[in-house]
Short mmCIF file of C-alpha atoms in Angstrom, two decimals:
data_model
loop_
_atom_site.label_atom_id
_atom_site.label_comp_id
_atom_site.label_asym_id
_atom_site.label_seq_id
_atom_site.Cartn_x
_atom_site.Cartn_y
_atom_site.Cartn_z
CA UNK A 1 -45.50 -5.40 -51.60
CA UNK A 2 -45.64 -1.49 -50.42
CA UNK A 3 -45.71 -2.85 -46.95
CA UNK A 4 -42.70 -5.26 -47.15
CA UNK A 5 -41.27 -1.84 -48.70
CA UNK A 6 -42.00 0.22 -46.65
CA UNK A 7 -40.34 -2.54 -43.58
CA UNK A 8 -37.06 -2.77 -45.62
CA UNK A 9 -36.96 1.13 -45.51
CA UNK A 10 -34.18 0.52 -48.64
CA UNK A 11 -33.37 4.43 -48.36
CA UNK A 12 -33.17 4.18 -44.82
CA UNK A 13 -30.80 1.41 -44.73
CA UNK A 14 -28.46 3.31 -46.91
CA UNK A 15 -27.90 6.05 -44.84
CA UNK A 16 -27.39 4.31 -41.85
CA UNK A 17 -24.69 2.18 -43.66
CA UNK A 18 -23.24 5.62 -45.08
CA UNK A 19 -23.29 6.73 -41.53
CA UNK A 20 -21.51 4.18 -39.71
CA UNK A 21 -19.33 3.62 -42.24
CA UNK A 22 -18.30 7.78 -41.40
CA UNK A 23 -18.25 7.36 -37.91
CA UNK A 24 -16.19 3.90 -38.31
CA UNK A 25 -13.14 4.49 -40.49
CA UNK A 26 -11.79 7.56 -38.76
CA UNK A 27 -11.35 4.99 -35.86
CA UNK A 28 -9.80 2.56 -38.21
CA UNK A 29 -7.60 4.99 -39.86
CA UNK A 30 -6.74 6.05 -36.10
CA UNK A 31 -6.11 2.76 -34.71
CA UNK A 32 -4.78 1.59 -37.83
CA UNK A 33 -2.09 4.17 -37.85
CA UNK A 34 -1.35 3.82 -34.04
CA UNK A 35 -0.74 -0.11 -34.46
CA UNK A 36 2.39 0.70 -36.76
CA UNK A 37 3.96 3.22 -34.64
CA UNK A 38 3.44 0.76 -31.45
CA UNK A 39 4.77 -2.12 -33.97
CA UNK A 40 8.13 -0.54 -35.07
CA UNK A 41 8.81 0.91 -31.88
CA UNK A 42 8.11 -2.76 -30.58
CA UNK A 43 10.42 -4.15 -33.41
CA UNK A 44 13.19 -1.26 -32.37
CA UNK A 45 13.13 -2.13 -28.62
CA UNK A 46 13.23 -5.84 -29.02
CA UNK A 47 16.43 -5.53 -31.18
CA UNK A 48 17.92 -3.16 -28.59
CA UNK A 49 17.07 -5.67 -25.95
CA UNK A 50 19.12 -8.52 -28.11
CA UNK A 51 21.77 -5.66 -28.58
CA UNK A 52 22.31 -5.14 -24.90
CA UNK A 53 21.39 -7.68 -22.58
CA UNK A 54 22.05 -5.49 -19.71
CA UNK A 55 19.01 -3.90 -20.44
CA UNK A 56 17.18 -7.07 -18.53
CA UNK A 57 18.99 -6.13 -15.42
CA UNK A 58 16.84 -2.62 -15.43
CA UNK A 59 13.61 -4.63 -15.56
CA UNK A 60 12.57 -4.28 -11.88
CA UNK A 61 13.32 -0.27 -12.60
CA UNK A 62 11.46 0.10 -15.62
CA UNK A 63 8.57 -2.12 -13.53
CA UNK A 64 8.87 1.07 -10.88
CA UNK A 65 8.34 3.87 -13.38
CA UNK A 66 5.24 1.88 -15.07
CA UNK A 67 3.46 1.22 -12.10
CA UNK A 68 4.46 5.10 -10.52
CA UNK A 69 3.17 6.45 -13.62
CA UNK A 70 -0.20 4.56 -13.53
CA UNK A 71 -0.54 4.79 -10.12
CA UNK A 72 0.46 8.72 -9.80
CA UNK A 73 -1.68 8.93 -13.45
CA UNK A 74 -3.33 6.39 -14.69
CA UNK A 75 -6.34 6.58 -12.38
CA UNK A 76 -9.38 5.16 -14.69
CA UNK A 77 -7.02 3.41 -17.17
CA UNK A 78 -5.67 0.55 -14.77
CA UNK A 79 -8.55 -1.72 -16.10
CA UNK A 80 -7.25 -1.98 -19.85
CA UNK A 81 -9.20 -4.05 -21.70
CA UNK A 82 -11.49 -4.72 -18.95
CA UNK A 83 -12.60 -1.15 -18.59
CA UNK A 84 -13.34 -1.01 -22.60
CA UNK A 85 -15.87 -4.46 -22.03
CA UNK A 86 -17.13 -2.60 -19.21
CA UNK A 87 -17.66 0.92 -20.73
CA UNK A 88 -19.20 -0.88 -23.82
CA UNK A 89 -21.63 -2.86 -21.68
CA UNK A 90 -22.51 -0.23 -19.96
CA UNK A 91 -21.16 3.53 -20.97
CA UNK A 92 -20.75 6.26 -18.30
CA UNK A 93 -17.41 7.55 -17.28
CA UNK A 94 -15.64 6.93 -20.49
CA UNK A 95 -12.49 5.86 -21.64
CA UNK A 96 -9.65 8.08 -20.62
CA UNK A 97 -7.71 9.29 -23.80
CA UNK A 98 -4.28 9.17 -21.74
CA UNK A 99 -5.35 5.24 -22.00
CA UNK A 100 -3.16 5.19 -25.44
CA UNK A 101 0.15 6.99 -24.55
CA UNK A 102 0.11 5.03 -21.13
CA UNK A 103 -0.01 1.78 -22.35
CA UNK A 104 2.35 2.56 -25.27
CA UNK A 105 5.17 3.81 -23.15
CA UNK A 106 4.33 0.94 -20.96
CA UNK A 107 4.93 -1.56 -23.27
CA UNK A 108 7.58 -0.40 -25.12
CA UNK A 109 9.86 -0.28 -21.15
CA UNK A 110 8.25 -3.97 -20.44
CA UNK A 111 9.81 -4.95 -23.99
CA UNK A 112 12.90 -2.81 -23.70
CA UNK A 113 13.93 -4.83 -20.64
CA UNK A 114 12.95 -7.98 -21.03
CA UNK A 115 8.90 -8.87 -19.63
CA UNK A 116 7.62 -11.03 -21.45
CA UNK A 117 4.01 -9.35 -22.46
CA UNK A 118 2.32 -9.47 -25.87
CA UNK A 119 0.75 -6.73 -27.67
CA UNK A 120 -2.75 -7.03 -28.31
CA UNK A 121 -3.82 -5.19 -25.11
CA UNK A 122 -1.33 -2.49 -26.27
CA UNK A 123 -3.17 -2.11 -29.37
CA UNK A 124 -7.02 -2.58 -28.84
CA UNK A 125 -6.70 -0.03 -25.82
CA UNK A 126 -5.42 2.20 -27.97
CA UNK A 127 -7.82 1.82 -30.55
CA UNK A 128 -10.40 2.11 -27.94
CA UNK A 129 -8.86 5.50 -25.86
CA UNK A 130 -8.97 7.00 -29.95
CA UNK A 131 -12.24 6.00 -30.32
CA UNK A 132 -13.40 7.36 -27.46
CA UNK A 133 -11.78 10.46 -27.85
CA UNK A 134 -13.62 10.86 -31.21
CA UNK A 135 -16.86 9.90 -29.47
CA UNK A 136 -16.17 12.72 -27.31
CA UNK A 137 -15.61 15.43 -30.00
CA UNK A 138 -18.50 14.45 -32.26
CA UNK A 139 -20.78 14.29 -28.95
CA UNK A 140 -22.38 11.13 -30.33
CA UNK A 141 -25.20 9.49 -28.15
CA UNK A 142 -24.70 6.12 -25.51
CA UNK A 143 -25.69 3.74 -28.17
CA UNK A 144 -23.42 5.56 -30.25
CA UNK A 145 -20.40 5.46 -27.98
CA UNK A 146 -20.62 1.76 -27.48
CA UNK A 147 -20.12 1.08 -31.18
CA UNK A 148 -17.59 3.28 -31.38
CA UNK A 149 -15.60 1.51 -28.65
CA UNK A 150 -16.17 -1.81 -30.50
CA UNK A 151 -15.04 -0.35 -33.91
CA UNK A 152 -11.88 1.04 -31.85
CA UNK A 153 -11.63 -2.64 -30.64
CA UNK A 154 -11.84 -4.03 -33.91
CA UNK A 155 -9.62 -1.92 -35.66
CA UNK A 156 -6.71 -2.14 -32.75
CA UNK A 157 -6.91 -6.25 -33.19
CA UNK A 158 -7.21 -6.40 -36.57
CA UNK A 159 -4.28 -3.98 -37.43
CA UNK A 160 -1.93 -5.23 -34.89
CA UNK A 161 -2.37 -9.24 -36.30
CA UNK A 162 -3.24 -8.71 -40.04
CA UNK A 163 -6.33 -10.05 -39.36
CA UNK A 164 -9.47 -7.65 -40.01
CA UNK A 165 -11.73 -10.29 -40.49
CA UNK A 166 -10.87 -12.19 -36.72
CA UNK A 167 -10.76 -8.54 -35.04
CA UNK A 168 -14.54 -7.64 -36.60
CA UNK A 169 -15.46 -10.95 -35.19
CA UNK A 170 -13.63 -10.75 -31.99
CA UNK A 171 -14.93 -7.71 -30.83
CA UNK A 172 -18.35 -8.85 -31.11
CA UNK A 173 -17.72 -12.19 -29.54
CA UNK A 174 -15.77 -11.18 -26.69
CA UNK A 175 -18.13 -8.76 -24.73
CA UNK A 176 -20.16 -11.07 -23.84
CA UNK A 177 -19.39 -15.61 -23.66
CA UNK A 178 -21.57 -17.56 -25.68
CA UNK A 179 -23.32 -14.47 -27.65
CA UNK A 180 -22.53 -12.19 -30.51
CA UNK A 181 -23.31 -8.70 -30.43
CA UNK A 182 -24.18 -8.26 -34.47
CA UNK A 183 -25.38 -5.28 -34.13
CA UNK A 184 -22.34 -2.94 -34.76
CA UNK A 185 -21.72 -5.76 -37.61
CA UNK A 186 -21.03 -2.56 -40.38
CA UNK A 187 -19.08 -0.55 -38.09
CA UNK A 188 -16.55 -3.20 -36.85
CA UNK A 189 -16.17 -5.04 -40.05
CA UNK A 190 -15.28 -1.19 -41.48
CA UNK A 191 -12.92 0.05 -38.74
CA UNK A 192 -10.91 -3.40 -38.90
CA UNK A 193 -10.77 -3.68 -42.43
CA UNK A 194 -9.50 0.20 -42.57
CA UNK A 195 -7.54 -0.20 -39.55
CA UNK A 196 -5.74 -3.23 -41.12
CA UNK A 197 -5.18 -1.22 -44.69
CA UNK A 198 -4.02 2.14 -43.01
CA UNK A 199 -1.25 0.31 -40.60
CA UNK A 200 -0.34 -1.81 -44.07
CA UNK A 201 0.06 1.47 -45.56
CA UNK A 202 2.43 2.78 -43.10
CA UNK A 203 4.76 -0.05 -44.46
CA UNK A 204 3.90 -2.32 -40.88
CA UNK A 205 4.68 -5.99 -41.87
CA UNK A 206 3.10 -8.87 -40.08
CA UNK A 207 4.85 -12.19 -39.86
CA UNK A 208 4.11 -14.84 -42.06
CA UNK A 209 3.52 -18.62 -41.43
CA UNK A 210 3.49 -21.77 -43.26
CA UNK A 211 1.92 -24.93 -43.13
CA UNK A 212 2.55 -26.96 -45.23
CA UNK A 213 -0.13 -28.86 -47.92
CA UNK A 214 0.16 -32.47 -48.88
CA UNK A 215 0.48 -32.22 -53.03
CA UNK A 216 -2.59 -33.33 -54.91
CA UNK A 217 -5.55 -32.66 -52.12
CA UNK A 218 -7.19 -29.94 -53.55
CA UNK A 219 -8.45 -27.06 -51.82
CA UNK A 220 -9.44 -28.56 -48.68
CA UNK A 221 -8.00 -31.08 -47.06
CA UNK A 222 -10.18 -34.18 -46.40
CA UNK A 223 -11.23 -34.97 -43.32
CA UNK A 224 -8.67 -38.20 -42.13
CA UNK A 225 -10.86 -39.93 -38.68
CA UNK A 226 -7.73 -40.28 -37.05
CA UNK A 227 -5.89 -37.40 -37.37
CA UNK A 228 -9.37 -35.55 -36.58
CA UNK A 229 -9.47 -37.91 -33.16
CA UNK A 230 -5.76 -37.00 -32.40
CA UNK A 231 -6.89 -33.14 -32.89
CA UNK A 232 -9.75 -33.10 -30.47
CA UNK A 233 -7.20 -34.79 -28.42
CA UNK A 234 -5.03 -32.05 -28.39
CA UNK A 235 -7.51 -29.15 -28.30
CA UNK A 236 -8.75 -30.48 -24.95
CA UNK A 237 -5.06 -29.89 -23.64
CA UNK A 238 -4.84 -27.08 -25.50
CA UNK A 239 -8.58 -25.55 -23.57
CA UNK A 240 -6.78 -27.03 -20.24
CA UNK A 241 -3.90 -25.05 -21.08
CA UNK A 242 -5.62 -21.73 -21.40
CA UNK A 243 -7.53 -22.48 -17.95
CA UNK A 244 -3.98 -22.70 -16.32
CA UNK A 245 -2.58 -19.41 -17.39
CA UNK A 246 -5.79 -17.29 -16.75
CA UNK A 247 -6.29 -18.57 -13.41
CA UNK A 248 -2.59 -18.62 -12.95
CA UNK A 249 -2.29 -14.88 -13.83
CA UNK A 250 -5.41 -14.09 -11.88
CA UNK A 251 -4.23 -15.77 -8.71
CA UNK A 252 -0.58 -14.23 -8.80
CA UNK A 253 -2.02 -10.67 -9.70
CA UNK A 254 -4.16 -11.47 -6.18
CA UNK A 255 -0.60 -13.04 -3.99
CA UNK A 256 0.97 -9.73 -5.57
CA UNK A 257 -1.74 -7.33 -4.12
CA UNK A 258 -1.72 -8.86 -0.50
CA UNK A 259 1.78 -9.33 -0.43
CA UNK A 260 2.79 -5.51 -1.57
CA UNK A 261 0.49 -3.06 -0.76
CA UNK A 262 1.97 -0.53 -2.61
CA UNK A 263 1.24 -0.93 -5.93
CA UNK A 264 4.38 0.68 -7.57
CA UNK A 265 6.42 -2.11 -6.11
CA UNK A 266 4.81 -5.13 -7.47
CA UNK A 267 6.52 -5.11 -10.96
CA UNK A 268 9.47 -4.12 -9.19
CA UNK A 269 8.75 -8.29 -7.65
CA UNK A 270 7.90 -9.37 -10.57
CA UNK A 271 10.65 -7.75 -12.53
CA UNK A 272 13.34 -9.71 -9.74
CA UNK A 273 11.27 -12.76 -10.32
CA UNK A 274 11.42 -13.04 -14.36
CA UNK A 275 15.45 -11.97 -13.82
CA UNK A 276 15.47 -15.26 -11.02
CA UNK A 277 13.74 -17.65 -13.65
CA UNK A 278 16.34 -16.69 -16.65
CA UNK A 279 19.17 -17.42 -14.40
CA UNK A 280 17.88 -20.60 -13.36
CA UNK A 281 16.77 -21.93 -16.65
CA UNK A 282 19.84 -20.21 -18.30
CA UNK A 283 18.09 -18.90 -21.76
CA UNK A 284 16.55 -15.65 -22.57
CA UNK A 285 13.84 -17.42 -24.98
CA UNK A 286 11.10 -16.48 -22.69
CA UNK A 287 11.60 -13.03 -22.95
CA UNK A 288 9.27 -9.99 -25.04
CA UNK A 289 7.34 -11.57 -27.32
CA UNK A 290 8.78 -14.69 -28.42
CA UNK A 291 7.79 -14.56 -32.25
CA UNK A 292 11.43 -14.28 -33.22
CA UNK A 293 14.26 -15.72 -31.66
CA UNK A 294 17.80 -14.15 -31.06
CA UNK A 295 19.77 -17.12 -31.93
CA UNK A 296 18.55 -19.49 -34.95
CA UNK A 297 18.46 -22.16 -31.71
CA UNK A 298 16.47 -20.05 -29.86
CA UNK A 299 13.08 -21.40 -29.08
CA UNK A 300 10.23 -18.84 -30.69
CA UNK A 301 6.34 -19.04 -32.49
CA UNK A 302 8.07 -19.31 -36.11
CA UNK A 303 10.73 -22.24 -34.52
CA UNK A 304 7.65 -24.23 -33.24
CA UNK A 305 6.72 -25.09 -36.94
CA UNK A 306 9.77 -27.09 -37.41
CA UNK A 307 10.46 -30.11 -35.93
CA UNK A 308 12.51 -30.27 -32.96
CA UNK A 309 11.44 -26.47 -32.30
CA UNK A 310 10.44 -26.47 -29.31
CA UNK A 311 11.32 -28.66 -26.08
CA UNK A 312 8.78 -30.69 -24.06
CA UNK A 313 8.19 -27.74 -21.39
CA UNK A 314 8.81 -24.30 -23.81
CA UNK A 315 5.01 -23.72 -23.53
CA UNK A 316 4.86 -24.54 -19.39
CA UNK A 317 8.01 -22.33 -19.27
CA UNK A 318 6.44 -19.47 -21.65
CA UNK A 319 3.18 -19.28 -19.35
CA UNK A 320 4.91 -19.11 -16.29
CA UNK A 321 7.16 -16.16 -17.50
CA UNK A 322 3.77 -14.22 -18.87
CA UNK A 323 1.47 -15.09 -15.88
CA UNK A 324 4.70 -13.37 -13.44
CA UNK A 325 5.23 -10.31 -15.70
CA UNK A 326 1.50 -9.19 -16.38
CA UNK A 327 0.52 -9.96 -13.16
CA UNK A 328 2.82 -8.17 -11.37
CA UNK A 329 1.49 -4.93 -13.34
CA UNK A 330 3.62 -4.88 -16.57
CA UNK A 331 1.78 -3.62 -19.54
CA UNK A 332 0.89 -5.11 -23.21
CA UNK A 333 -1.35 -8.28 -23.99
CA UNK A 334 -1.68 -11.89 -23.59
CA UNK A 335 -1.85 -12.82 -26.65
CA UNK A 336 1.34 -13.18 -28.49
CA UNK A 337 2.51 -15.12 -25.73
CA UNK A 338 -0.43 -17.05 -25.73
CA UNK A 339 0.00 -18.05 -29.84
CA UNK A 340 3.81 -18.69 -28.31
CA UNK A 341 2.41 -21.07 -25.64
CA UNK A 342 0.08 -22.31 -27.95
CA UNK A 343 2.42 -23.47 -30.54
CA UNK A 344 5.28 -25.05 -28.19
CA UNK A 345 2.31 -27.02 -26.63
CA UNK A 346 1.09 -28.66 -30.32
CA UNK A 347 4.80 -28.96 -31.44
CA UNK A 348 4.98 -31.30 -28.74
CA UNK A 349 1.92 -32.78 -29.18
CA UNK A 350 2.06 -33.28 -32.90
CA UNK A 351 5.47 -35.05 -32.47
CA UNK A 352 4.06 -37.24 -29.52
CA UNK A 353 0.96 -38.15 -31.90
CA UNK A 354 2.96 -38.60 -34.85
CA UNK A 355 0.94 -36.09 -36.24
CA UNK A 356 2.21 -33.01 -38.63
CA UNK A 357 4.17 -30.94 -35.90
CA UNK A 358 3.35 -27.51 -38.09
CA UNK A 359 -0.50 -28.41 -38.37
CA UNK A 360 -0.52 -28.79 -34.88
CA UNK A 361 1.52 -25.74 -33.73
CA UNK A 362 -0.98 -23.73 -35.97
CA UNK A 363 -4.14 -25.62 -34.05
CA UNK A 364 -2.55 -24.52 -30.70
CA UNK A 365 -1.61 -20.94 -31.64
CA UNK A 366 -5.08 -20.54 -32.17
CA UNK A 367 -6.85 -23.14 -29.89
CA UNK A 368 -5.49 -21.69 -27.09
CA UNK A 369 -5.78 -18.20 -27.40
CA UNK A 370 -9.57 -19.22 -28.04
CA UNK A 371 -9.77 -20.90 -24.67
CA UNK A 372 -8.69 -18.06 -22.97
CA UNK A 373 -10.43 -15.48 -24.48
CA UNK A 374 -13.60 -17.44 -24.79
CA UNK A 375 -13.72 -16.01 -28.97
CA UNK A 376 -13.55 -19.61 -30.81
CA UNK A 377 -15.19 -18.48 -33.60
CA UNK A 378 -12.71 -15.20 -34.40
CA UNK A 379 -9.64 -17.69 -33.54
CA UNK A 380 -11.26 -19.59 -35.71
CA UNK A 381 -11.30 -17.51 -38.54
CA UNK A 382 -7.88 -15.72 -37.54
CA UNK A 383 -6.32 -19.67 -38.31
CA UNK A 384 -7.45 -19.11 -42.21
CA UNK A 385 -6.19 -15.87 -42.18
CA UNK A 386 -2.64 -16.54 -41.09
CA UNK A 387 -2.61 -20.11 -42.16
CA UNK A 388 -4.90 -20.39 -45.12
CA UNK A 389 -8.26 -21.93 -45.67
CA UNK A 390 -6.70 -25.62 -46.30
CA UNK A 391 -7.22 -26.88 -42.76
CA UNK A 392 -10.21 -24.53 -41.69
CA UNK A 393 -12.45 -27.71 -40.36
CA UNK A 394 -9.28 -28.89 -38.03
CA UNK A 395 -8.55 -25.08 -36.82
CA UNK A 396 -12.61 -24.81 -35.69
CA UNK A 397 -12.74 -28.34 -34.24
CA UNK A 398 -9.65 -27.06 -32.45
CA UNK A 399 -10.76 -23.83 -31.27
CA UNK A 400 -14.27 -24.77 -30.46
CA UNK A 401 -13.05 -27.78 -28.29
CA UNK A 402 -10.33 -25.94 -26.45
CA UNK A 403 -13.06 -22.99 -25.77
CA UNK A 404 -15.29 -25.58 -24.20
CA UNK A 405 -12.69 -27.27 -21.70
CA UNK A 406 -11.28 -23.89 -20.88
CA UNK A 407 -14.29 -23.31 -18.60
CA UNK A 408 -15.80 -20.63 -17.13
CA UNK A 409 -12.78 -18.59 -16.88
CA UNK A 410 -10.87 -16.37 -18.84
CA UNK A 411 -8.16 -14.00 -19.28
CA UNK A 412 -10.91 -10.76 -19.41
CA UNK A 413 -12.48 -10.83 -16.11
CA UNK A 414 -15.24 -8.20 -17.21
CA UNK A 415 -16.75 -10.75 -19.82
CA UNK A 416 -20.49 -11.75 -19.07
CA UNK A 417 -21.95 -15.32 -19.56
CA UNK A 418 -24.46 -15.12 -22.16
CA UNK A 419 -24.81 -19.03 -22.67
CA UNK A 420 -22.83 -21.13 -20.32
CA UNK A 421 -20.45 -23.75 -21.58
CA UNK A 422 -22.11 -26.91 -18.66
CA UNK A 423 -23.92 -26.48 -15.66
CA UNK A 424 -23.82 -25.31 -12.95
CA UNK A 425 -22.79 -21.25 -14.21
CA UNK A 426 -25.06 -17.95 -14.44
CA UNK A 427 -25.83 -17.90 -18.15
CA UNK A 428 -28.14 -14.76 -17.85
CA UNK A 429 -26.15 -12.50 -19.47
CA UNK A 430 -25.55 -10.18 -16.52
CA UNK A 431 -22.69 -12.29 -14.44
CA UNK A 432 -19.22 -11.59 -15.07
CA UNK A 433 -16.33 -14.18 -14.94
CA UNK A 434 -15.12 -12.21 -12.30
CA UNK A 435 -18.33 -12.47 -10.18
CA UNK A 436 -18.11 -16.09 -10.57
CA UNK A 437 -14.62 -16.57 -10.05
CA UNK A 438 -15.48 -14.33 -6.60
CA UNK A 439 -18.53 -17.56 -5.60
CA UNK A 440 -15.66 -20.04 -6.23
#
């Protein structure tokens, strides 16, 4: 008994929970309070955009000063998200603390005029530039500093979605494919749950979304065989779905960088091409973020819940428009457009299957963002949290089916394969996605 004591250390324990839990909600109440400046300044620029449509006509110009100002000053913070999975895998030169005003500013002109970004990059770089910055002044150790850039990860996701439980998750799951990294379980769980109270606090609202629950079926729903068969149906296009924009974005940010040398001018290009595709598909519902839309016919995430909310190509059209902007060098994230592309994709595929179209625009907001980011379990649990816990089996048989056809690819280049999804692919752990995407 002394020895089994004297293992669990019970004292010992304590303190280190008492002392992650001090280094960790500092970051959250950082990041926490950064997501709701970024998400009313979002909300303010999106409503001047519907104000003045001219603003679209500046896009190419606002895709100038963004890349000027990262190439004259962003030296270090070009990788975004990749450079936090890469400083956390392996600490050394840091993460710049200009990171957070950069890719603020940057987001709020791709908004203003029209790109059509998300804003989950926006907000875990941010969370991970503050982190880092209070690495720096507490002059905590390399093991340290890597927790700290999770927590900052954490907190950013989970504050910017409503979703503290999916960002602790997500920014253990999506260092490295296959594995979870449970050691900085305390710390993340803290900074996201803080993160997610202190941007609440700030009066930030998140959007809210329905599906609906047949009367009478408890809890949980049962488990039908055929609507389960139609859903693994649809995750597998929903997993092919989020191969197609990661290595569309990937091989446009490539055409852009041997096409224009200079890289100042390739969101100008991309900025000309997003105007070209609204004038030829005459509607602006591809714009920003796509949650809301201008018109009540405008096609949006919330319209894709209703029937007849989406037309048969919204998500095709939605992934094209993202894949030009972000890979010409606009800033802010994948993912909002990715929940957009997500649930156009099962609105049409829940009306083909004569399935419930809002059950399976909630499966693809989800499913796909789990097949590009290779995180099935946080998408997983990000589903109950938006959705509720009715359908939680359908949302994981979703996301974990959509993760497995997505491949070996993925919209974060710097992840390593821990476990590999099928042969033949490096599982050891120490290949990236963009090693292997260099062998193909």
């Amino acid at each position: 008994m002394k020895r089994l004591l004297r293992s669990l250390n019970p004292l010992g324990t304590l303190w280190l929970l008492l002392r992650w839990t001090a280094l960790a909600a500092p970051v959250g109440v950082l990041s926490g309070s950064a997501s709701a400046l970024f998400l009313w300044s979002l909300d303010q620029a999106t409503q001047l955009r519907w104000q003045h449509g001219w603003l679209l006509w500046l896009l190419p110009v606002s895709g100038f000063v963004v890349g000027w100002v990262y190439h004259r000053h962003g030296r270090g913070s070009e990788g975004g998200n990749n450079l936090l999975i890469d400083q956390i895998h392996a600490p050394g030169g840091g993460v710049p603390v200009r990171m957070a005003p950069l890719v603020l500013g940057g987001t709020l002109l791709t908004h203003l005029c029209g790109g059509s970004a998300g804003r989950e990059g926006t907000a875990v770089q941010m969370g991970g530039s503050l982190a880092s910055l209070l690495g720096r002044m507490l002059h905590v150790s390399q093991e340290h500093w890597r927790v700290l850039l999770m927590s900052g990860v954490a907190a950013g996701f989970g504050s910017v979605f409503g979703t503290p439980l999916a960002g602790a998750v997500f920014a253990m799951e999506v260092l490295v494919v296959g594995r979870m990294q449970y050691q900085a379980l305390i710390p993340v769980l803290v900074a996201s749950l803080v993160g997610d109270a202190t941007c609440s606090a700030w009066g930030a609202h998140h959007t809210v979304y329905h599906i609906a629950i047949t009367p009478g079926s408890g809890e949980h729903a049962a488990l039908d065989g055929w609507l389960l068969a139609k859903v693994v149906g649809a995750a597998a296009l929903f997993g092919l779905a989020s191969w197609c924009f990661a290595e569309l974005t990937h091989g446009l940010q490539a055409l852009y960088r041997r096409l224009i040398p200079y890289a100042p001018l390739r969101p100008v290009a991309g900025g000309v091409a997003v105007i070209a595709l609204v004038y030829l598909l005459g509607t602006r519902d591809y714009l920003g973020l796509g949650v809301y839309g201008q018109t009540p016919e405008s096609v949006s995430i919330l319209s894709a819940f209703t029937v007849g909310g989406a037309t048969p190509w919204s998500w095709l059209w939605k992934l094209l428009f993202t894949a030009v902007t972000l890979a010409a060098g606009f800033k802010g994230g994948e993912v909002t457009p990715l929940f957009f592309v997500g649930a156009t994709l099962g609105n049409v595929l829940g009306t083909l299957a004569g399935a419930p179209v809002d059950l399976f625009a909630g499966l693809g907001f989800v499913a796909v963002f789990a097949g590009a980011t290779n995180t099935p379990l946080a998408c997983t649990l990000m589903g109950i949290e938006l959705f509720g816990g009715h359908y939680a089996v359908y949302f994981a048989v979703a996301c974990f089916v959509a993760y497995f056809c997505s491949g070996h690819t993925g919209i974060y280049l710097a992840q390593r394969i821990g476990v590999a999804k099928h042969t033949p692919a490096a599982g050891d752990g120490r290949t990236t996605l963009r090693q292997l995407r260099e062998r193909r």
